[in-house]
Short mmCIF file of C-alpha atoms in Angstrom, two decimals:
data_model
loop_
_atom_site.label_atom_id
_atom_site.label_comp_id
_atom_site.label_asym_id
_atom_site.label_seq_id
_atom_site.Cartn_x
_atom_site.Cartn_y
_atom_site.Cartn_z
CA UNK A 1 59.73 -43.93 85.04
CA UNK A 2 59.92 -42.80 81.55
CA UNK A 3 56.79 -42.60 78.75
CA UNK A 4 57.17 -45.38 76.55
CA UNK A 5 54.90 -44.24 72.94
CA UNK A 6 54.76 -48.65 72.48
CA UNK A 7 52.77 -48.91 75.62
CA UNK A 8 48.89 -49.67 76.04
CA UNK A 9 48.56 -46.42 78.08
CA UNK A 10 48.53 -43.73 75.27
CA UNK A 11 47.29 -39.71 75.52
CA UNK A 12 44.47 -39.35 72.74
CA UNK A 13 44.17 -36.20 71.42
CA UNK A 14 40.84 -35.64 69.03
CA UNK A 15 41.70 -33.54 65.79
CA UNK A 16 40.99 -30.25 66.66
CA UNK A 17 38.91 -29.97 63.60
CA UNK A 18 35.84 -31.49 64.78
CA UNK A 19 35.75 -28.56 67.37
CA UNK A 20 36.93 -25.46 64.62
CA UNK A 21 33.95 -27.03 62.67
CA UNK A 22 31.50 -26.70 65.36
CA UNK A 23 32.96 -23.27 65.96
CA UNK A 24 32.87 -24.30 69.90
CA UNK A 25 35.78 -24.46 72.88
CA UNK A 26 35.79 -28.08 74.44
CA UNK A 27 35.08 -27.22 78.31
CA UNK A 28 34.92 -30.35 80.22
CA UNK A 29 34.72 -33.98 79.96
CA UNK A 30 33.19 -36.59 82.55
CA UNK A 31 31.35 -39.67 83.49
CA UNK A 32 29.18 -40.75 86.27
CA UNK A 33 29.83 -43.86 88.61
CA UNK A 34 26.45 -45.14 87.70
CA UNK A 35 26.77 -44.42 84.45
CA UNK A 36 30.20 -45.53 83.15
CA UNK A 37 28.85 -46.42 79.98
CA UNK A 38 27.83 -43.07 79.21
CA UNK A 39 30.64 -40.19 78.40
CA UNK A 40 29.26 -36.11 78.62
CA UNK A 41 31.46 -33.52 77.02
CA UNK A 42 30.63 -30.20 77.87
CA UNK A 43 31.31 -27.27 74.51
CA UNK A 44 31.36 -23.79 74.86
CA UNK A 45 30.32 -21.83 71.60
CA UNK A 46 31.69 -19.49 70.32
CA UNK A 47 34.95 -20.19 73.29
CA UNK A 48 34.74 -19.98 77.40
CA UNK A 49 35.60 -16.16 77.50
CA UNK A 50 32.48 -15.44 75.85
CA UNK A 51 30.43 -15.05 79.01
CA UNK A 52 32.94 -13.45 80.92
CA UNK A 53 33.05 -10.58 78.06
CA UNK A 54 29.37 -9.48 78.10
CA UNK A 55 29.27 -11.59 74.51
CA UNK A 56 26.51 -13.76 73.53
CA UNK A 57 27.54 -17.67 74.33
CA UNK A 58 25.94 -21.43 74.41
CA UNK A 59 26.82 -24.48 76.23
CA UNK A 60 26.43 -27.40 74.15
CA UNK A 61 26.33 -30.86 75.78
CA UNK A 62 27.08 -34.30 73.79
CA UNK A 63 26.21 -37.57 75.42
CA UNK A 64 28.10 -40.60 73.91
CA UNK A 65 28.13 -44.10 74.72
CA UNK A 66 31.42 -46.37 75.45
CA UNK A 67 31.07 -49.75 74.64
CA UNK A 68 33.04 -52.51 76.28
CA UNK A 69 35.40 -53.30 73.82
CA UNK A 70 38.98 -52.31 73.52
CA UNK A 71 39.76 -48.96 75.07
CA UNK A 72 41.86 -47.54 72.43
CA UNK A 73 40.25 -49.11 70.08
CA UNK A 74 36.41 -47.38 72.13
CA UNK A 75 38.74 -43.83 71.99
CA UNK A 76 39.09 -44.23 68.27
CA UNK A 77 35.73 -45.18 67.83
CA UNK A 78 34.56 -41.56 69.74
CA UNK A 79 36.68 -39.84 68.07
CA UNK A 80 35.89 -40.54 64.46
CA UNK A 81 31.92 -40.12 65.65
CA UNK A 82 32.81 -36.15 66.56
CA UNK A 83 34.84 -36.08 63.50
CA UNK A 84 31.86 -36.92 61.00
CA UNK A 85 29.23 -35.37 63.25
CA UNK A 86 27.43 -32.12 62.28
CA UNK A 87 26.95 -30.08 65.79
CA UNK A 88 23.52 -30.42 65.22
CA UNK A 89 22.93 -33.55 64.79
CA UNK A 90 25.37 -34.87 67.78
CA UNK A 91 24.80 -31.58 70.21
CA UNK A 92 22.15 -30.21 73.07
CA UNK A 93 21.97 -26.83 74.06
CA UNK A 94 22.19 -26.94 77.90
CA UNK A 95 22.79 -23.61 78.33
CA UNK A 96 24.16 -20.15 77.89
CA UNK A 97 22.21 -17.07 76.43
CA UNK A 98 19.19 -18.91 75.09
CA UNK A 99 18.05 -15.81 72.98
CA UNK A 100 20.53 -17.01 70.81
CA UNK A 101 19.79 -20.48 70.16
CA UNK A 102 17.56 -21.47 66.97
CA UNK A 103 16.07 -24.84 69.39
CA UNK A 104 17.12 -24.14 73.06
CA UNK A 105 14.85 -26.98 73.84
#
């Protein structure tokens, strides 16, 4: 079975500017059962190996909703949100070391 680029099922890949800008390390993505509406990405700032290195780190999380339209057309939508987002505006801190956050609340 060969990948066909004309089919409905496409790989999205979000401009990796969004996350440069942020100055964060995209560590997970999921969604609940009971909450398929809702999508939670999971960011690492400054990157993942911070923690691991003894160097000061935050884990941001980012709730966004998915509507019910389109699915490519819902992907697209996400992905030009992160795009014009400012980390601070879009962004909790859910973690990390909290010395270093300005707002850890």
């Amino acid at each position: 079975m060969g990948r066909s680029g004309g089919g409905r099922h496409r790989r999205r890949r979000a401009a990796p500017g969004w996350s440069r800008r942020w100055e964060c390390e995209l560590d997970a993505v999921w969604t609940d059962q009971a909450e398929r509406n809702r999508l939670e990405l999971v960011l690492i700032h400054p990157d993942a190996a911070a923690d691991r290195e003894g160097r000061p780190w935050l884990q941001f999380g980012v709730t966004l909703d998915v509507g019910d339209g389109d699915p490519e057309a819902e992907a697209d939508r996400l992905a030009a949100r992160l795009a014009a987002a400012d980390r601070q505006e879009l962004a909790e801190v859910w973690g990390g070391s909290w010395h270093h956050s300005e707002d850890p609340a």
